[in-house]
Short mmCIF file of C-alpha atoms in Angstrom, two decimals:
data_model
loop_
_atom_site.label_atom_id
_atom_site.label_comp_id
_atom_site.label_asym_id
_atom_site.label_seq_id
_atom_site.Cartn_x
_atom_site.Cartn_y
_atom_site.Cartn_z
CA UNK A 1092 14.73 31.52 13.51
CA UNK A 1093 15.11 28.59 16.67
CA UNK A 1094 11.55 27.14 16.89
CA UNK A 1095 10.84 25.60 19.91
CA UNK A 1096 9.76 22.03 19.08
CA UNK A 1097 6.50 20.64 21.59
CA UNK A 1098 6.74 17.18 20.36
CA UNK A 1099 9.69 16.23 21.76
CA UNK A 1100 8.43 17.63 24.98
CA UNK A 1101 5.65 15.80 24.51
CA UNK A 1102 4.39 13.73 21.35
CA UNK A 1103 0.89 14.11 23.06
CA UNK A 1104 0.87 17.66 22.53
CA UNK A 1105 -2.58 18.60 20.60
CA UNK A 1106 -3.12 22.11 20.68
CA UNK A 1107 -0.94 24.83 21.39
CA UNK A 1108 -0.30 28.65 21.27
CA UNK A 1109 2.48 30.52 19.49
CA UNK A 1110 4.33 33.83 18.13
CA UNK A 1111 4.05 33.72 14.25
CA UNK A 1112 8.15 34.42 13.34
CA UNK A 1113 8.78 35.02 9.47
CA UNK A 1114 5.79 34.25 7.08
CA UNK A 1115 6.88 34.44 3.27
CA UNK A 1116 5.31 33.31 -0.15
CA UNK A 1117 6.59 30.23 -1.70
CA UNK A 1118 6.39 27.62 -4.22
CA UNK A 1119 3.91 25.69 -1.78
CA UNK A 1120 1.84 28.75 -0.99
CA UNK A 1121 3.27 30.22 2.10
CA UNK A 1122 6.08 29.51 4.39
CA UNK A 1123 5.21 30.08 8.33
CA UNK A 1124 7.57 30.19 10.91
CA UNK A 1125 6.66 29.93 14.77
CA UNK A 1126 7.70 30.39 17.47
CA UNK A 1127 6.55 27.13 18.61
CA UNK A 1128 5.17 24.08 16.94
CA UNK A 1129 3.39 20.33 17.87
CA UNK A 1130 3.59 20.41 14.15
CA UNK A 1131 6.45 17.33 13.33
CA UNK A 1132 8.09 17.74 10.28
CA UNK A 1133 9.19 15.02 7.71
CA UNK A 1134 12.07 13.33 9.05
CA UNK A 1135 13.69 9.83 9.71
CA UNK A 1136 10.53 8.33 7.70
CA UNK A 1137 8.40 9.29 10.03
CA UNK A 1138 5.72 11.62 7.25
CA UNK A 1139 5.06 15.37 8.13
CA UNK A 1140 1.79 16.40 10.23
CA UNK A 1141 -1.09 18.14 8.62
CA UNK A 1142 -3.56 20.66 10.80
CA UNK A 1143 -4.48 24.25 11.36
CA UNK A 1144 -3.46 27.62 12.58
CA UNK A 1145 -5.91 30.16 13.33
CA UNK A 1146 -4.91 33.62 14.85
CA UNK A 1147 -5.01 33.92 18.97
CA UNK A 1148 -7.79 36.91 19.15
CA UNK A 1149 -10.34 34.17 17.45
CA UNK A 1150 -9.78 30.89 19.24
CA UNK A 1151 -12.29 30.72 22.36
CA UNK A 1152 -11.35 27.73 24.94
CA UNK A 1153 -14.53 28.91 26.10
CA UNK A 1154 -16.88 29.29 23.69
CA UNK A 1155 -17.50 31.96 23.19
CA UNK A 1156 -16.42 34.82 20.27
CA UNK A 1157 -15.66 32.77 16.62
CA UNK A 1158 -16.40 29.34 16.90
CA UNK A 1159 -13.54 27.06 17.69
CA UNK A 1160 -12.52 24.79 14.75
CA UNK A 1161 -12.10 21.51 14.41
CA UNK A 1162 -10.13 18.59 12.22
CA UNK A 1163 -13.45 18.13 11.24
CA UNK A 1164 -14.42 21.44 10.24
CA UNK A 1165 -10.71 22.02 8.49
CA UNK A 1166 -11.60 18.51 5.68
CA UNK A 1167 -15.29 19.16 5.00
CA UNK A 1168 -15.99 22.73 6.05
CA UNK A 1169 -13.08 25.13 6.08
CA UNK A 1170 -14.74 28.16 5.62
CA UNK A 1171 -16.61 27.47 8.14
CA UNK A 1172 -13.43 27.13 10.48
CA UNK A 1173 -11.54 30.32 9.93
CA UNK A 1174 -8.35 28.82 9.79
CA UNK A 1175 -4.90 28.71 7.86
CA UNK A 1176 -4.74 24.94 6.38
CA UNK A 1177 -1.10 23.34 7.62
CA UNK A 1178 -0.49 21.64 4.80
CA UNK A 1179 3.04 19.85 4.55
CA UNK A 1180 5.83 21.04 7.45
CA UNK A 1181 9.56 20.68 6.90
CA UNK A 1182 13.07 21.51 8.46
CA UNK A 1183 15.97 23.32 5.72
CA UNK A 1184 18.62 25.17 6.95
CA UNK A 1185 17.52 23.84 10.41
CA UNK A 1186 14.42 26.28 9.80
CA UNK A 1187 10.99 24.47 10.43
CA UNK A 1188 8.61 25.98 7.45
CA UNK A 1189 4.83 25.07 8.05
CA UNK A 1190 3.43 24.99 4.74
CA UNK A 1191 0.09 26.74 4.53
CA UNK A 1192 -2.70 27.74 1.97
CA UNK A 1193 -2.65 31.71 3.82
CA UNK A 1194 -0.64 33.95 4.38
CA UNK A 1195 -0.14 35.08 8.61
CA UNK A 1196 0.74 38.16 9.87
CA UNK A 1197 4.15 38.23 11.32
CA UNK A 1198 4.39 38.78 14.97
CA UNK A 1199 1.15 37.77 15.43
CA UNK A 1200 0.07 35.20 18.40
CA UNK A 1201 -2.21 31.85 16.40
CA UNK A 1202 -3.71 28.40 18.14
CA UNK A 1203 -2.34 25.33 15.86
CA UNK A 1204 -4.14 22.21 16.35
CA UNK A 1205 -2.48 19.24 15.18
CA UNK A 1206 -5.01 16.59 12.93
CA UNK A 1207 -4.44 14.03 15.52
CA UNK A 1208 -5.98 10.69 14.09
CA UNK A 1209 -3.33 10.85 11.22
CA UNK A 1210 -0.37 11.99 14.10
CA UNK A 1211 -1.65 8.77 16.48
CA UNK A 1212 -1.69 6.78 13.45
CA UNK A 1213 2.26 7.35 12.33
CA UNK A 1214 2.90 6.96 16.02
CA UNK A 1215 1.86 3.19 15.62
CA UNK A 1216 3.12 3.11 12.63
CA UNK A 1217 6.91 4.49 13.35
CA UNK A 1218 6.35 2.47 16.53
CA UNK A 1219 5.68 -0.72 15.45
CA UNK A 1220 7.73 0.01 12.82
CA UNK A 1221 11.01 -0.24 15.38
CA UNK A 1222 10.07 -3.29 17.55
CA UNK A 1223 10.26 -5.49 14.43
CA UNK A 1224 13.54 -3.77 12.62
CA UNK A 1225 15.42 -4.68 16.58
CA UNK A 1226 13.87 -8.38 16.19
CA UNK A 1227 14.88 -9.23 13.05
CA UNK A 1228 18.19 -6.53 13.61
CA UNK A 1229 18.78 -9.38 16.75
CA UNK A 1230 17.62 -12.93 15.18
CA UNK A 1231 19.55 -12.19 11.91
CA UNK A 1232 21.88 -9.53 12.25
CA UNK A 1233 20.37 -8.02 9.54
CA UNK A 1234 19.43 -3.81 8.83
CA UNK A 1235 16.45 -2.15 8.04
CA UNK A 1236 18.41 -0.19 4.80
CA UNK A 1237 14.58 1.32 3.69
CA UNK A 1238 11.48 2.27 4.84
CA UNK A 1239 8.95 4.17 3.77
CA UNK A 1240 5.65 5.29 5.98
CA UNK A 1241 2.73 4.87 2.95
CA UNK A 1242 -1.31 5.58 3.52
CA UNK A 1243 -2.37 2.47 3.33
CA UNK A 1244 1.00 0.10 4.48
CA UNK A 1245 4.51 0.44 6.21
CA UNK A 1246 7.94 -0.65 3.95
CA UNK A 1247 10.80 -2.83 5.02
CA UNK A 1248 14.08 -3.55 3.62
CA UNK A 1249 16.05 -5.46 5.43
CA UNK A 1250 19.46 -6.42 3.37
CA UNK A 1251 19.54 -10.32 4.47
CA UNK A 1252 17.22 -13.85 3.66
CA UNK A 1253 13.63 -14.25 5.67
CA UNK A 1254 10.85 -16.72 5.05
CA UNK A 1255 7.37 -16.91 5.19
CA UNK A 1256 8.16 -18.76 8.51
CA UNK A 1257 10.31 -16.38 9.58
CA UNK A 1258 7.98 -13.73 8.81
CA UNK A 1259 5.07 -14.98 11.20
CA UNK A 1260 7.34 -15.46 14.72
CA UNK A 1261 8.90 -11.55 14.06
CA UNK A 1262 5.78 -11.30 14.68
CA UNK A 1263 4.39 -13.65 16.79
CA UNK A 1264 7.93 -11.70 19.22
CA UNK A 1265 6.94 -7.97 17.92
CA UNK A 1266 3.28 -8.58 19.65
CA UNK A 1267 4.25 -9.91 22.71
CA UNK A 1268 6.17 -6.84 23.28
CA UNK A 1269 3.25 -5.20 22.51
CA UNK A 1270 1.68 -6.80 25.32
CA UNK A 1271 3.76 -6.13 27.54
CA UNK A 1272 3.01 -2.62 27.51
CA UNK A 1273 6.42 -1.82 28.47
CA UNK A 1274 7.15 2.36 28.99
CA UNK A 1275 8.53 3.75 25.72
CA UNK A 1276 12.67 5.03 26.46
CA UNK A 1277 12.99 8.08 25.37
CA UNK A 1278 17.06 10.21 26.08
CA UNK A 1279 20.49 11.52 25.00
CA UNK A 1280 23.38 9.92 26.15
CA UNK A 1281 26.53 11.23 26.78
CA UNK A 1282 29.31 10.69 24.28
CA UNK A 1283 31.31 8.20 26.66
CA UNK A 1284 27.56 6.21 27.22
CA UNK A 1285 27.23 6.50 23.03
CA UNK A 1286 30.33 4.59 22.64
CA UNK A 1287 28.83 1.79 24.75
CA UNK A 1288 24.61 1.37 23.42
CA UNK A 1289 25.04 -1.20 20.72
CA UNK A 1290 21.80 0.99 19.34
CA UNK A 1291 21.04 0.21 15.71
CA UNK A 1292 21.87 3.54 13.17
CA UNK A 1293 21.96 3.89 9.54
CA UNK A 1294 25.13 6.41 9.39
CA UNK A 1295 27.97 7.15 12.27
CA UNK A 1296 26.21 9.79 15.37
CA UNK A 1297 27.98 12.18 16.85
CA UNK A 1298 26.39 15.76 19.20
CA UNK A 1299 23.59 15.04 21.11
CA UNK A 1300 21.99 11.51 19.83
CA UNK A 1301 18.52 10.88 20.61
CA UNK A 1302 17.93 7.39 21.31
CA UNK A 1303 13.99 5.09 21.22
CA UNK A 1304 13.90 2.09 23.61
CA UNK A 1305 11.18 -0.45 23.69
CA UNK A 1306 12.11 -1.82 26.92
CA UNK A 1307 11.94 -6.30 26.92
CA UNK A 1308 9.17 -7.05 30.65
CA UNK A 1309 12.97 -9.07 32.48
CA UNK A 1310 10.90 -11.86 33.90
CA UNK A 1311 10.21 -16.11 34.19
CA UNK A 1312 8.48 -16.87 31.03
CA UNK A 1313 7.27 -20.07 32.96
CA UNK A 1314 5.85 -18.69 36.06
CA UNK A 1315 3.57 -16.48 34.00
CA UNK A 1316 0.49 -17.03 30.89
CA UNK A 1317 2.94 -15.64 28.40
CA UNK A 1318 5.09 -18.29 28.20
CA UNK A 1319 2.56 -20.07 25.84
CA UNK A 1320 2.43 -16.69 23.21
CA UNK A 1321 6.39 -17.13 23.48
CA UNK A 1322 7.68 -20.47 23.00
CA UNK A 1323 7.10 -20.58 19.78
CA UNK A 1324 9.65 -18.31 19.35
CA UNK A 1325 11.75 -19.36 22.36
CA UNK A 1326 12.78 -22.71 20.95
CA UNK A 1327 12.86 -21.80 16.90
CA UNK A 1328 15.91 -20.52 15.77
CA UNK A 1329 13.76 -16.70 14.97
CA UNK A 1330 15.10 -15.30 17.28
CA UNK A 1331 18.45 -16.61 17.99
CA UNK A 1332 20.23 -13.47 19.59
CA UNK A 1333 17.64 -14.27 22.33
CA UNK A 1334 19.32 -17.05 23.29
CA UNK A 1335 17.01 -19.26 25.04
CA UNK A 1336 14.97 -17.51 26.95
CA UNK A 1337 13.09 -16.45 23.85
CA UNK A 1338 11.44 -12.65 23.85
CA UNK A 1339 12.10 -11.98 27.88
CA UNK A 1340 15.97 -12.21 28.28
CA UNK A 1341 16.54 -9.47 25.38
CA UNK A 1342 16.53 -5.76 28.02
CA UNK A 1343 14.88 -4.68 25.01
CA UNK A 1344 13.42 -4.90 21.24
CA UNK A 1345 14.62 -2.40 20.01
CA UNK A 1346 17.27 0.39 20.03
CA UNK A 1347 17.90 3.16 17.46
CA UNK A 1348 18.00 6.67 17.01
CA UNK A 1349 15.48 8.27 15.88
CA UNK A 1350 14.18 11.56 15.27
CA UNK A 1351 10.36 10.67 15.35
CA UNK A 1352 7.00 10.18 17.73
CA UNK A 1353 6.41 7.42 19.09
CA UNK A 1354 3.64 6.41 21.84
CA UNK A 1355 4.45 6.57 25.54
CA UNK A 1356 3.72 2.91 26.11
CA UNK A 1357 3.87 -0.25 23.68
CA UNK A 1358 0.46 -1.25 24.26
CA UNK A 1359 -0.30 1.70 22.75
CA UNK A 1360 0.60 0.09 19.20
CA UNK A 1361 -2.27 -1.99 19.58
CA UNK A 1362 -1.19 -4.78 17.43
CA UNK A 1363 1.20 -6.18 14.32
CA UNK A 1364 0.76 -7.59 11.38
CA UNK A 1365 3.12 -8.65 9.04
CA UNK A 1366 0.52 -8.77 5.80
CA UNK A 1367 3.67 -9.93 2.66
CA UNK A 1368 7.40 -10.65 1.88
CA UNK A 1369 9.68 -10.94 -1.60
CA UNK A 1370 12.66 -10.91 -2.82
CA UNK A 1371 14.02 -7.33 -2.98
CA UNK A 1372 17.56 -6.14 -4.46
CA UNK A 1373 19.93 -7.74 -2.19
CA UNK A 1374 17.18 -8.77 0.12
CA UNK A 1375 13.78 -8.94 0.94
CA UNK A 1376 10.79 -6.17 1.56
CA UNK A 1377 8.93 -6.44 3.81
CA UNK A 1378 5.14 -4.42 4.10
CA UNK A 1379 3.57 -4.26 7.62
CA UNK A 1380 0.19 -2.54 9.04
CA UNK A 1381 0.05 -1.43 12.94
CA UNK A 1382 -3.29 -0.36 15.51
CA UNK A 1383 -5.87 0.66 13.39
CA UNK A 1384 -4.85 -0.22 10.11
CA UNK A 1385 -5.13 -3.71 11.79
CA UNK A 1386 -8.15 -3.80 12.73
CA UNK A 1387 -8.89 -1.91 9.17
CA UNK A 1388 -7.37 -5.18 7.45
CA UNK A 1389 -9.52 -7.19 9.38
CA UNK A 1390 -12.53 -6.03 8.97
CA UNK A 1391 -11.80 -5.58 4.90
CA UNK A 1392 -10.89 -8.44 5.10
CA UNK A 1393 -13.31 -10.78 6.72
CA UNK A 1394 -15.87 -8.67 4.55
CA UNK A 1395 -15.06 -10.76 1.73
CA UNK A 1396 -14.18 -13.77 3.37
CA UNK A 1397 -18.41 -13.04 4.46
CA UNK A 1398 -19.28 -12.16 -0.03
CA UNK A 1399 -17.11 -15.18 -0.62
CA UNK A 1400 -19.20 -17.56 2.55
CA UNK A 1401 -22.27 -16.09 0.79
CA UNK A 1402 -21.76 -17.03 -3.32
CA UNK A 1403 -20.63 -20.45 -2.18
CA UNK A 1404 -23.04 -21.74 0.83
CA UNK A 1405 -19.70 -22.85 2.74
CA UNK A 1406 -18.97 -21.54 6.42
CA UNK A 1407 -16.83 -18.41 7.17
CA UNK A 1408 -13.39 -20.95 7.88
CA UNK A 1409 -14.08 -23.16 4.91
CA UNK A 1410 -14.52 -20.10 1.63
CA UNK A 1411 -10.73 -21.70 0.62
CA UNK A 1412 -12.30 -25.69 0.85
CA UNK A 1413 -15.24 -23.80 -1.11
CA UNK A 1414 -13.40 -22.11 -3.79
CA UNK A 1415 -10.93 -24.91 -4.20
CA UNK A 1416 -13.81 -27.07 -5.41
CA UNK A 1417 -15.75 -24.45 -7.25
CA UNK A 1418 -12.44 -23.44 -8.91
CA UNK A 1419 -11.97 -27.82 -9.65
CA UNK A 1420 -15.48 -28.58 -11.50
CA UNK A 1421 -14.28 -25.02 -13.46
CA UNK A 1422 -11.56 -25.98 -14.53
CA UNK A 1423 -13.37 -29.89 -15.87
CA UNK A 1424 -16.18 -27.76 -17.17
CA UNK A 1425 -13.20 -25.16 -19.83
CA UNK A 1426 -12.03 -28.97 -20.68
CA UNK A 1427 -15.56 -30.25 -21.95
CA UNK A 1428 -15.77 -26.76 -23.11
CA UNK A 1429 -13.07 -26.84 -25.41
CA UNK A 1430 -13.29 -30.04 -26.52
CA UNK A 1431 -17.20 -29.12 -27.46
CA UNK A 1432 -15.97 -25.77 -29.23
CA UNK A 1433 -12.38 -28.49 -30.90
CA UNK A 1434 -15.48 -29.97 -32.86
CA UNK A 1435 -18.33 -27.87 -33.87
CA UNK A 1436 -15.22 -25.27 -35.20
CA UNK A 1437 -14.26 -28.55 -37.35
CA UNK A 1438 -18.28 -28.96 -37.77
CA UNK A 1439 -17.97 -25.34 -39.74
CA UNK A 1440 -14.28 -25.93 -40.96
CA UNK A 1441 -15.67 -29.05 -42.73
CA UNK A 1442 -19.26 -26.92 -43.87
CA UNK A 1443 -17.71 -24.14 -45.37
CA UNK A 1444 -14.30 -26.36 -47.34
CA UNK A 1445 -14.56 -24.95 -50.69
CA UNK A 1446 -16.50 -21.68 -50.29
CA UNK A 1447 -13.78 -18.97 -50.87
CA UNK A 1448 -13.51 -15.80 -48.53
CA UNK A 1449 -15.52 -16.27 -45.78
CA UNK A 1450 -16.61 -13.93 -43.51
CA UNK A 1451 -17.57 -14.39 -39.54
CA UNK A 1452 -19.54 -13.39 -37.40
CA UNK A 1453 -20.24 -14.40 -33.36
CA UNK A 1454 -20.94 -13.16 -29.81
CA UNK A 1455 -18.38 -12.26 -26.65
CA UNK A 1456 -16.42 -15.62 -27.87
CA UNK A 1457 -13.10 -15.19 -26.47
CA UNK A 1458 -9.70 -14.12 -28.80
CA UNK A 1459 -9.07 -17.90 -28.40
CA UNK A 1460 -11.20 -18.91 -29.37
CA UNK A 1461 -11.71 -16.54 -32.43
CA UNK A 1462 -7.89 -17.77 -33.86
CA UNK A 1463 -9.02 -21.22 -33.19
CA UNK A 1464 -12.28 -21.08 -35.45
CA UNK A 1465 -9.94 -18.97 -37.72
CA UNK A 1466 -7.40 -21.18 -38.40
CA UNK A 1467 -10.06 -23.85 -38.82
CA UNK A 1468 -11.57 -22.74 -41.61
CA UNK A 1469 -8.61 -20.68 -43.43
CA UNK A 1470 -7.38 -24.50 -43.61
CA UNK A 1471 -10.23 -25.89 -46.20
CA UNK A 1472 -12.48 -22.30 -47.10
CA UNK A 1473 -9.78 -21.81 -50.57
CA UNK A 1474 -9.43 -18.63 -49.24
CA UNK A 1475 -9.05 -16.04 -46.55
CA UNK A 1476 -11.44 -16.53 -43.56
CA UNK A 1477 -12.40 -13.20 -41.52
CA UNK A 1478 -14.20 -14.12 -38.38
CA UNK A 1479 -15.28 -11.34 -36.11
CA UNK A 1480 -17.10 -11.49 -31.96
CA UNK A 1481 -18.63 -8.96 -30.63
CA UNK A 1482 -17.51 -7.59 -27.64
CA UNK A 1483 -21.46 -5.81 -26.68
CA UNK A 1484 -20.10 -2.56 -26.61
CA UNK A 1485 -19.00 -1.29 -29.54
CA UNK A 1486 -16.35 -3.45 -30.78
CA UNK A 1487 -14.87 -6.48 -32.57
CA UNK A 1488 -12.46 -8.42 -31.70
CA UNK A 1489 -10.89 -10.00 -35.61
CA UNK A 1490 -8.82 -12.68 -36.36
CA UNK A 1491 -8.82 -12.97 -40.35
CA UNK A 1492 -6.13 -15.53 -41.98
CA UNK A 1493 -5.48 -16.87 -45.53
CA UNK A 1494 -3.18 -20.25 -45.81
CA UNK A 1495 0.06 -18.67 -47.85
CA UNK A 1496 -1.73 -15.63 -48.39
CA UNK A 1497 -0.34 -12.44 -47.61
CA UNK A 1498 -2.52 -9.88 -45.31
CA UNK A 1499 -0.78 -7.84 -44.45
CA UNK A 1500 -2.08 -4.69 -46.87
CA UNK A 1501 -6.04 -6.00 -46.04
CA UNK A 1502 -5.40 -6.28 -43.12
CA UNK A 1503 -3.84 -2.43 -42.62
CA UNK A 1504 -6.01 -1.10 -44.89
CA UNK A 1505 -9.30 -2.61 -42.65
CA UNK A 1506 -7.53 -0.96 -39.73
CA UNK A 1507 -7.16 2.68 -40.24
CA UNK A 1508 -10.74 1.74 -42.25
CA UNK A 1509 -12.28 0.92 -38.97
CA UNK A 1510 -10.94 2.02 -36.31
CA UNK A 1511 -8.69 -1.72 -35.52
CA UNK A 1512 -5.55 -2.70 -34.11
CA UNK A 1513 -4.05 -5.07 -34.20
CA UNK A 1514 -1.50 -7.38 -36.50
CA UNK A 1515 0.84 -10.11 -36.83
CA UNK A 1516 1.81 -12.59 -39.14
CA UNK A 1517 1.99 -12.47 -43.07
CA UNK A 1518 -0.72 -14.94 -43.38
CA UNK A 1519 -2.07 -14.04 -39.81
CA UNK A 1520 -3.59 -11.17 -38.33
CA UNK A 1521 -5.26 -11.06 -34.93
CA UNK A 1522 -6.74 -7.70 -33.05
CA UNK A 1523 -9.86 -5.30 -33.43
CA UNK A 1524 -11.92 -2.70 -34.55
CA UNK A 1525 -14.41 -0.46 -33.45
CA UNK A 1526 -16.88 -0.30 -36.08
CA UNK A 1527 -20.51 -1.20 -37.08
CA UNK A 1528 -21.09 -4.79 -37.86
CA UNK A 1529 -22.65 -4.02 -41.63
CA UNK A 1530 -19.96 -1.33 -41.72
CA UNK A 1531 -17.48 -4.50 -41.33
CA UNK A 1532 -19.93 -6.60 -43.84
CA UNK A 1533 -19.34 -2.99 -46.64
CA UNK A 1534 -15.19 -3.34 -46.37
CA UNK A 1535 -15.46 -6.52 -47.15
CA UNK A 1536 -17.73 -6.57 -49.75
CA UNK A 1537 -16.19 -4.22 -51.45
CA UNK A 1538 -12.46 -6.34 -51.03
CA UNK A 1539 -14.46 -9.46 -52.48
CA UNK A 1540 -11.68 -11.19 -54.83
#
């Protein structure tokens, strides 16, 4: 059954009316097919839309009759909304299927409302990704070989190497395109025109191909204030494919076959932030965010930096220096602590020399210190040394050692009796137990030699 795809007519349609063509129960709830829809199905790397469907007779734009549902109602008070929830949308064998949590009668008229905040966010992310991929392709000839639009970040996989400096230049170029705020062009070229277009595509396409273009304004940058913003791009090899005129000499930032929804003008993306680049397979993986996600990210980073600023009594633009000073001081103090600890352990080993089997209890000592104390004492005591450090939560770290001894049977029995885990060499073992101090003492009393 053919569904009219309203999102291709206008990506900004938020509400619509349609007829229910089919409704059947499936594995994911109910599968509804409509005569028309503004709900975008998952595809081309873009996630599906979500929202609500309500019987048209219950919908009152003027406020008469049943209360008009909202997306907020859908998320927080579904009963009040009185609507069917669209949880997923997919295209299968030519059908656009709306997966819902309740059925709708075939032939009924429904009013649909998409979760616009979600959709617009996805449009910002998708459009931003296009410009980044287009500029990387123009600069280096690399292809976008993998793309995932997550709820927090976008990842793009390129089949070539990019370093942090290249990432910085691509980010600057992408935002230059956004600030030019050119109108996005979406068109269906003829078969002959398609042959002449250097568009990006992961595979060879035939038939009606939907091309998305993000144009660049043609102008002499030296006559505009944008010259300063573009100069670092223009004078580097980052956009070597764009020659000496930089961004403005490119006829477009991207030209790509795409089935997704996009912003009407590049400026609606707001801003793009490239977060990281790491080696991935034969190329690199780039993490990025666009639009409101950039603002949310900056607010989060600013809040974290403010906390560090307060804790270290440093100005917000001096926190890195303050952290380094703190780390250097911490390193020096750790060194002094280790020296004092070694002296203390040596004194304890001397005090317990010749005592035979020794059981020691400490508090909140780290695993490495527990090990060092056990090693120091076992060298002098003439028996086995067991050190237990109370973690303060009902568990103890332990280290047990005996010079030239065999502790395998003892450690196995101890772990079973005291709820322990751990092991090691024949003469030495480390681990933890979950037991009270008196239970540990009783165990070693029973195993006195």
